[in-house]
Amino acid sequence: MTISGLIFYVLAIIILVATLLAITRRNPMHAIVYLVVSFFAMAPLFYLLGAPFLALLEIIIYAGAIMVLFLFIVMMLNIGATPFATGQWLRQWFPAVILSAVSGLAMVVLLWLEPTEQAMVPMAMASPRVLGRFVYQRYWFAVEIASFLLFVALVGAYYLGRKGAKLEDTHDRPL
Amino acid sequence: MIVPYNHLLILASLVFIMGAACTVARRNLIMILVGVEIMLNAAALAFIAGSLQWRHLGGQAFVIFVFTVAAAEVAVGLALIVHLYRRTGSVLADDYSEMKG
């Protein structure tokens, strides 16, 4: 096993353990911090797979912007640990386990049928200059649509988050 | 060079399955959004692995759009959560039962 292969398996174990811890924490704050660990481990994996620019984007956008946004909302709303509900395991985790088992079984079957089992992926590195040129030559229209999507999201988030006059009336209504 | 392509797909699939399980099982709306984020990240990993396997930059280009969609989705989703919290005072999906009659 080469040194890069060893790094891959170490990162994969970190990602899997951190994600598993993140989805099982009762407190959202702990879950989000574990998820930041998972994304930080995913960034060197992207670098290892030949995408240095996307590794930077992973840290800046995912671990930086999105997770901080989550933390900000958790702190703003003062959300504590989710209370335990009766019948929670049967009603919530049972469908999730069934879904996971079916998906994992499908994955095993598909990979079993795949003939190229031991084909090693090649080593390559796409510099940000090459990637940027490729994106703006081939997918310039998609870039425009993505910018429009971000603009719509900005307007929508502002509209939903503003303090409207109608919203305050229903604040202390019983559930 | 590094690992078989299958192992990359297995890692991406396991992360995706964990995200789907989180989305299905949790009651907290924030944790549901976190599950969607995990799934999008796993999809990005699969795209990058495919891009490396076939020596084509299209996969990496698409990951940029996946990140864009994730950012937009989180912004709107968290705004919706704040809106719902102001209306009902809760972020648990079980509490939104006003239309049950």
mmCIF file of C-alpha atoms in Angstrom:
data_model
loop_
_atom_site.group_PDB
_atom_site.id
_atom_site.type_symbol
_atom_site.label_atom_id
_atom_site.label_comp_id
_atom_site.label_asym_id
_atom_site.label_seq_id
_atom_site.Cartn_x
_atom_site.Cartn_y
_atom_site.Cartn_z
ATOM 1 C CA MET A 1 0.000 0.000 0.000
ATOM 2 C CA THR A 2 1.411 3.342 -0.976
ATOM 3 C CA ILE A 3 1.593 6.315 1.333
ATOM 4 C CA SER A 4 -1.282 8.091 -0.435
ATOM 5 C CA GLY A 5 -3.400 4.970 -0.096
ATOM 6 C CA LEU A 6 -2.680 4.909 3.624
ATOM 7 C CA ILE A 7 -3.693 8.572 3.890
ATOM 8 C CA PHE A 8 -6.902 7.760 2.044
ATOM 9 C CA TYR A 9 -7.894 4.996 4.450
ATOM 10 C CA VAL A 10 -7.079 7.089 7.521
ATOM 11 C CA LEU A 11 -9.177 9.962 6.148
ATOM 12 C CA ALA A 12 -11.993 7.586 5.251
ATOM 13 C CA ILE A 13 -12.094 6.233 8.808
ATOM 14 C CA ILE A 14 -12.126 9.763 10.227
ATOM 15 C CA ILE A 15 -14.956 10.757 7.874
ATOM 16 C CA LEU A 16 -17.084 7.721 8.655
ATOM 17 C CA VAL A 17 -16.643 7.942 12.432
ATOM 18 C CA ALA A 18 -17.241 11.698 12.545
ATOM 19 C CA THR A 19 -20.337 11.452 10.368
ATOM 20 C CA LEU A 20 -21.713 8.579 12.407
ATOM 21 C CA LEU A 21 -21.191 10.576 15.590
ATOM 22 C CA ALA A 22 -22.752 13.633 13.970
ATOM 23 C CA ILE A 23 -25.997 11.947 12.975
ATOM 24 C CA THR A 24 -26.521 10.336 16.371
ATOM 25 C CA ARG A 25 -25.877 13.277 18.714
ATOM 26 C CA ARG A 26 -28.924 14.504 20.577
ATOM 27 C CA ASN A 27 -27.559 18.023 20.879
ATOM 28 C CA PRO A 28 -27.418 19.838 17.492
ATOM 29 C CA MET A 29 -24.366 21.839 18.555
ATOM 30 C CA HIS A 30 -22.288 18.696 19.117
ATOM 31 C CA ALA A 31 -23.560 17.221 15.863
ATOM 32 C CA ILE A 32 -22.484 20.277 13.886
ATOM 33 C CA VAL A 33 -19.022 20.315 15.432
ATOM 34 C CA TYR A 34 -18.572 16.629 14.522
ATOM 35 C CA LEU A 35 -19.754 17.449 11.018
ATOM 36 C CA VAL A 36 -17.108 20.159 10.746
ATOM 37 C CA VAL A 37 -14.536 17.465 11.590
ATOM 38 C CA SER A 38 -15.975 15.292 8.836
ATOM 39 C CA PHE A 39 -15.778 18.088 6.277
ATOM 40 C CA PHE A 40 -12.253 18.980 7.333
ATOM 41 C CA ALA A 41 -11.256 15.368 6.694
ATOM 42 C CA MET A 42 -13.064 15.437 3.340
ATOM 43 C CA ALA A 43 -10.996 18.399 2.100
ATOM 44 C CA PRO A 44 -7.597 16.594 2.015
ATOM 45 C CA LEU A 45 -9.389 13.696 0.366
ATOM 46 C CA PHE A 46 -10.453 16.030 -2.442
ATOM 47 C CA TYR A 47 -6.854 17.215 -2.702
ATOM 48 C CA LEU A 48 -5.684 13.612 -2.864
ATOM 49 C CA LEU A 49 -8.155 12.964 -5.684
ATOM 50 C CA GLY A 50 -6.702 15.770 -7.773
ATOM 51 C CA ALA A 51 -9.003 18.667 -6.949
ATOM 52 C CA PRO A 52 -7.053 21.270 -4.927
ATOM 53 C CA PHE A 53 -9.462 24.080 -5.764
ATOM 54 C CA LEU A 54 -12.448 22.038 -4.610
ATOM 55 C CA ALA A 55 -10.586 21.145 -1.414
ATOM 56 C CA LEU A 56 -10.265 24.858 -0.700
ATOM 57 C CA LEU A 57 -13.935 25.389 -1.558
ATOM 58 C CA GLU A 58 -14.868 22.555 0.787
ATOM 59 C CA ILE A 59 -13.142 24.286 3.687
ATOM 60 C CA ILE A 60 -14.244 27.808 2.806
ATOM 61 C CA ILE A 61 -17.865 27.133 1.842
ATOM 62 C CA TYR A 62 -18.812 23.950 3.690
ATOM 63 C CA ALA A 63 -16.787 24.002 6.899
ATOM 64 C CA GLY A 64 -16.546 27.784 6.900
ATOM 65 C CA ALA A 65 -19.767 29.329 5.685
ATOM 66 C CA ILE A 66 -22.472 26.680 5.864
ATOM 67 C CA MET A 67 -21.512 25.171 9.210
ATOM 68 C CA VAL A 68 -21.062 28.604 10.774
ATOM 69 C CA LEU A 69 -24.538 29.455 9.494
ATOM 70 C CA PHE A 70 -25.874 26.334 11.220
ATOM 71 C CA LEU A 71 -24.059 27.212 14.449
ATOM 72 C CA PHE A 72 -25.392 30.748 14.239
ATOM 73 C CA ILE A 73 -28.981 29.571 13.908
ATOM 74 C CA VAL A 74 -28.587 27.025 16.732
ATOM 75 C CA MET A 75 -27.229 29.724 19.005
ATOM 76 C CA MET A 76 -29.799 32.310 17.914
ATOM 77 C CA LEU A 77 -32.775 30.050 18.552
ATOM 78 C CA ASN A 78 -31.146 28.591 21.690
ATOM 79 C CA ILE A 79 -31.892 24.999 20.725
ATOM 80 C CA GLY A 80 -31.011 22.414 23.332
ATOM 81 C CA ALA A 81 -30.925 18.654 23.160
ATOM 82 C CA THR A 82 -33.914 17.041 21.511
ATOM 83 C CA PRO A 83 -36.168 15.543 24.190
ATOM 84 C CA PHE A 84 -36.727 11.825 24.137
ATOM 85 C CA ALA A 85 -40.082 10.742 22.755
ATOM 86 C CA THR A 86 -41.888 7.521 23.523
ATOM 87 C CA GLY A 87 -41.797 5.043 20.688
ATOM 88 C CA GLN A 88 -38.988 6.992 19.106
ATOM 89 C CA TRP A 89 -36.830 4.015 18.190
ATOM 90 C CA LEU A 90 -39.571 2.070 16.487
ATOM 91 C CA ARG A 91 -41.139 5.056 14.787
ATOM 92 C CA GLN A 92 -38.023 6.917 13.624
ATOM 93 C CA TRP A 93 -34.941 4.746 13.576
ATOM 94 C CA PHE A 94 -36.658 1.617 12.288
ATOM 95 C CA PRO A 95 -37.511 3.145 8.855
ATOM 96 C CA ALA A 96 -34.019 4.646 8.723
ATOM 97 C CA VAL A 97 -32.416 1.267 9.399
ATOM 98 C CA ILE A 98 -34.607 -0.379 6.754
ATOM 99 C CA LEU A 99 -33.684 2.331 4.235
ATOM 100 C CA SER A 100 -29.989 2.011 5.061
ATOM 101 C CA ALA A 101 -30.081 -1.771 4.779
ATOM 102 C CA VAL A 102 -31.787 -1.687 1.380
ATOM 103 C CA SER A 103 -29.427 0.989 0.063
ATOM 104 C CA GLY A 104 -26.366 -0.819 1.391
ATOM 105 C CA LEU A 105 -27.549 -4.095 -0.128
ATOM 106 C CA ALA A 106 -28.047 -2.377 -3.495
ATOM 107 C CA MET A 107 -24.534 -0.926 -3.226
ATOM 108 C CA VAL A 108 -23.004 -4.337 -2.474
ATOM 109 C CA VAL A 109 -24.850 -5.984 -5.362
ATOM 110 C CA LEU A 110 -23.884 -3.239 -7.832
ATOM 111 C CA LEU A 111 -20.227 -3.321 -6.825
ATOM 112 C CA TRP A 112 -20.258 -7.115 -6.979
ATOM 113 C CA LEU A 113 -21.502 -7.047 -10.562
ATOM 114 C CA GLU A 114 -18.963 -4.419 -11.590
ATOM 115 C CA PRO A 115 -16.223 -6.102 -13.655
ATOM 116 C CA THR A 116 -13.496 -3.495 -13.096
ATOM 117 C CA GLU A 117 -12.850 -4.458 -9.524
ATOM 118 C CA GLN A 118 -9.185 -3.797 -8.955
ATOM 119 C CA ALA A 119 -8.673 -0.898 -11.359
ATOM 120 C CA MET A 120 -6.661 1.704 -9.486
ATOM 121 C CA VAL A 121 -7.644 5.272 -10.130
ATOM 122 C CA PRO A 122 -4.849 7.231 -11.811
ATOM 123 C CA MET A 123 -2.965 10.037 -10.118
ATOM 124 C CA ALA A 124 -3.764 13.421 -11.575
ATOM 125 C CA MET A 125 -4.057 17.011 -10.441
ATOM 126 C CA ALA A 126 -6.249 19.689 -11.999
ATOM 127 C CA SER A 127 -4.910 23.138 -11.215
ATOM 128 C CA PRO A 128 -7.430 25.899 -10.463
ATOM 129 C CA ARG A 129 -6.417 27.652 -13.694
ATOM 130 C CA VAL A 130 -7.298 24.622 -15.806
ATOM 131 C CA LEU A 131 -10.539 24.011 -13.924
ATOM 132 C CA GLY A 132 -11.616 27.645 -14.185
ATOM 133 C CA ARG A 133 -10.893 27.769 -17.884
ATOM 134 C CA PHE A 134 -12.813 24.527 -18.397
ATOM 135 C CA VAL A 135 -15.829 25.745 -16.434
ATOM 136 C CA TYR A 136 -16.053 29.096 -18.156
ATOM 137 C CA GLN A 137 -15.580 27.618 -21.617
ATOM 138 C CA ARG A 138 -17.938 24.668 -21.318
ATOM 139 C CA TYR A 139 -20.422 25.588 -18.624
ATOM 140 C CA TRP A 140 -20.676 29.377 -18.725
ATOM 141 C CA PHE A 141 -24.450 29.187 -18.963
ATOM 142 C CA ALA A 142 -24.628 26.953 -15.890
ATOM 143 C CA VAL A 143 -22.502 29.491 -14.025
ATOM 144 C CA GLU A 144 -25.046 32.167 -14.917
ATOM 145 C CA ILE A 145 -27.895 29.963 -13.705
ATOM 146 C CA ALA A 146 -25.993 29.248 -10.477
ATOM 147 C CA SER A 147 -25.527 32.963 -9.847
ATOM 148 C CA PHE A 148 -29.232 33.487 -10.457
ATOM 149 C CA LEU A 149 -30.017 30.666 -8.019
ATOM 150 C CA LEU A 150 -27.866 32.308 -5.358
ATOM 151 C CA PHE A 151 -29.651 35.609 -5.951
ATOM 152 C CA VAL A 152 -33.060 33.975 -5.602
ATOM 153 C CA ALA A 153 -31.894 32.246 -2.409
ATOM 154 C CA LEU A 154 -30.703 35.583 -1.048
ATOM 155 C CA VAL A 155 -34.030 37.262 -1.719
ATOM 156 C CA GLY A 156 -35.979 34.290 -0.379
ATOM 157 C CA ALA A 157 -33.942 34.098 2.816
ATOM 158 C CA TYR A 158 -34.381 37.818 3.378
ATOM 159 C CA TYR A 159 -38.120 37.625 2.778
ATOM 160 C CA LEU A 160 -38.562 34.679 5.148
ATOM 161 C CA GLY A 161 -36.271 36.043 7.817
ATOM 162 C CA ARG A 162 -37.507 39.614 8.086
ATOM 163 C CA LYS A 163 -39.633 40.667 11.005
ATOM 164 C CA GLY A 164 -43.045 40.974 9.411
ATOM 165 C CA ALA A 165 -45.968 42.620 11.135
ATOM 166 C CA LYS A 166 -48.154 39.539 10.682
ATOM 167 C CA LEU A 167 -45.661 37.127 12.192
ATOM 168 C CA GLU A 168 -45.499 38.770 15.591
ATOM 169 C CA ASP A 169 -49.200 38.241 16.259
ATOM 170 C CA THR A 170 -48.872 34.474 16.188
ATOM 171 C CA HIS A 171 -45.775 34.307 18.332
ATOM 172 C CA ASP A 172 -47.284 33.177 21.610
ATOM 173 C CA ARG A 173 -50.101 31.129 20.201
ATOM 174 C CA PRO A 174 -50.369 27.684 21.793
ATOM 175 C CA LEU A 175 -49.317 24.819 19.601
ATOM 176 C CA MET B 1 -1.914 4.766 -7.724
ATOM 177 C CA ILE B 2 -3.877 5.277 -4.546
ATOM 178 C CA VAL B 3 -6.895 3.038 -4.113
ATOM 179 C CA PRO B 4 -9.331 1.061 -6.240
ATOM 180 C CA TYR B 5 -12.187 3.077 -7.656
ATOM 181 C CA ASN B 6 -14.609 0.780 -5.848
ATOM 182 C CA HIS B 7 -13.349 1.911 -2.458
ATOM 183 C CA LEU B 8 -14.057 5.525 -3.316
ATOM 184 C CA LEU B 9 -17.587 4.582 -4.362
ATOM 185 C CA ILE B 10 -18.066 2.560 -1.169
ATOM 186 C CA LEU B 11 -16.979 5.518 0.978
ATOM 187 C CA ALA B 12 -19.280 7.901 -0.895
ATOM 188 C CA SER B 13 -22.185 5.449 -0.620
ATOM 189 C CA LEU B 14 -21.706 4.925 3.116
ATOM 190 C CA VAL B 15 -21.611 8.662 3.774
ATOM 191 C CA PHE B 16 -24.688 9.128 1.583
ATOM 192 C CA ILE B 17 -26.581 6.359 3.403
ATOM 193 C CA MET B 18 -25.726 7.924 6.760
ATOM 194 C CA GLY B 19 -27.023 11.273 5.536
ATOM 195 C CA ALA B 20 -30.247 9.682 4.300
ATOM 196 C CA ALA B 21 -30.713 7.880 7.626
ATOM 197 C CA CYS B 22 -30.182 11.171 9.461
ATOM 198 C CA THR B 23 -32.776 12.882 7.272
ATOM 199 C CA VAL B 24 -35.326 10.127 7.826
ATOM 200 C CA ALA B 25 -34.798 9.462 11.507
ATOM 201 C CA ARG B 26 -34.279 12.827 13.174
ATOM 202 C CA ARG B 27 -37.083 15.060 14.411
ATOM 203 C CA ASN B 28 -35.068 18.233 14.752
ATOM 204 C CA LEU B 29 -35.394 20.326 11.583
ATOM 205 C CA ILE B 30 -31.779 21.445 11.828
ATOM 206 C CA MET B 31 -30.614 17.831 11.909
ATOM 207 C CA ILE B 32 -32.761 17.105 8.854
ATOM 208 C CA LEU B 33 -30.936 19.881 6.986
ATOM 209 C CA VAL B 34 -27.623 18.481 8.244
ATOM 210 C CA GLY B 35 -28.560 15.129 6.706
ATOM 211 C CA VAL B 36 -29.207 16.797 3.365
ATOM 212 C CA GLU B 37 -25.802 18.469 3.595
ATOM 213 C CA ILE B 38 -24.121 15.123 4.252
ATOM 214 C CA MET B 39 -25.839 13.630 1.213
ATOM 215 C CA LEU B 40 -24.750 16.522 -1.031
ATOM 216 C CA ASN B 41 -21.181 16.181 0.209
ATOM 217 C CA ALA B 42 -21.177 12.454 -0.533
ATOM 218 C CA ALA B 43 -22.439 13.183 -4.039
ATOM 219 C CA ALA B 44 -19.600 15.665 -4.484
ATOM 220 C CA LEU B 45 -17.097 12.995 -3.422
ATOM 221 C CA ALA B 46 -18.537 10.554 -5.951
ATOM 222 C CA PHE B 47 -18.338 13.191 -8.694
ATOM 223 C CA ILE B 48 -14.696 13.923 -7.943
ATOM 224 C CA ALA B 49 -13.849 10.223 -7.870
ATOM 225 C CA GLY B 50 -15.489 9.737 -11.258
ATOM 226 C CA SER B 51 -13.692 12.774 -12.609
ATOM 227 C CA LEU B 52 -10.379 11.239 -11.578
ATOM 228 C CA GLN B 53 -11.271 7.804 -12.873
ATOM 229 C CA TRP B 54 -12.130 8.941 -16.390
ATOM 230 C CA ARG B 55 -9.699 11.868 -16.562
ATOM 231 C CA HIS B 56 -12.462 14.317 -17.366
ATOM 232 C CA LEU B 57 -12.934 17.655 -15.673
ATOM 233 C CA GLY B 58 -16.727 17.614 -15.988
ATOM 234 C CA GLY B 59 -17.119 15.984 -12.593
ATOM 235 C CA GLN B 60 -15.087 18.626 -10.831
ATOM 236 C CA ALA B 61 -16.986 21.362 -12.651
ATOM 237 C CA PHE B 62 -20.259 19.879 -11.498
ATOM 238 C CA VAL B 63 -19.081 19.813 -7.882
ATOM 239 C CA ILE B 64 -18.880 23.603 -7.995
ATOM 240 C CA PHE B 65 -22.585 23.664 -8.847
ATOM 241 C CA VAL B 66 -23.293 21.128 -6.106
ATOM 242 C CA PHE B 67 -21.671 23.521 -3.638
ATOM 243 C CA THR B 68 -23.759 26.376 -5.023
ATOM 244 C CA VAL B 69 -26.964 24.418 -4.600
ATOM 245 C CA ALA B 70 -25.936 23.397 -1.071
ATOM 246 C CA ALA B 71 -25.282 26.998 -0.067
ATOM 247 C CA ALA B 72 -28.579 28.235 -1.518
ATOM 248 C CA GLU B 73 -30.518 25.353 0.035
ATOM 249 C CA VAL B 74 -29.034 25.982 3.468
ATOM 250 C CA ALA B 75 -29.748 29.695 3.322
ATOM 251 C CA VAL B 76 -33.403 29.214 2.413
ATOM 252 C CA GLY B 77 -33.820 26.218 4.713
ATOM 253 C CA LEU B 78 -32.462 27.978 7.765
ATOM 254 C CA ALA B 79 -34.599 31.034 7.004
ATOM 255 C CA LEU B 80 -37.617 28.719 6.892
ATOM 256 C CA ILE B 81 -36.609 27.180 10.235
ATOM 257 C CA VAL B 82 -36.335 30.623 11.828
ATOM 258 C CA HIS B 83 -39.737 31.533 10.363
ATOM 259 C CA LEU B 84 -41.330 28.339 11.717
ATOM 260 C CA TYR B 85 -39.707 28.876 15.109
ATOM 261 C CA ARG B 86 -41.225 32.340 15.302
ATOM 262 C CA ARG B 87 -44.632 30.953 14.411
ATOM 263 C CA THR B 88 -44.734 27.912 16.674
ATOM 264 C CA GLY B 89 -41.866 28.207 19.137
ATOM 265 C CA SER B 90 -40.415 24.820 18.271
ATOM 266 C CA VAL B 91 -38.015 23.257 15.807
ATOM 267 C CA LEU B 92 -39.279 19.697 16.170
ATOM 268 C CA ALA B 93 -41.129 18.347 13.176
ATOM 269 C CA ASP B 94 -43.617 16.540 15.427
ATOM 270 C CA ASP B 95 -44.951 19.816 16.788
ATOM 271 C CA TYR B 96 -46.206 21.079 13.446
ATOM 272 C CA SER B 97 -49.617 19.482 13.747
ATOM 273 C CA GLU B 98 -51.879 22.491 13.322
ATOM 274 C CA MET B 99 -53.621 21.054 10.286
ATOM 275 C CA LYS B 100 -54.519 17.763 11.947
ATOM 276 C CA GLY B 101 -57.932 19.091 12.928
#
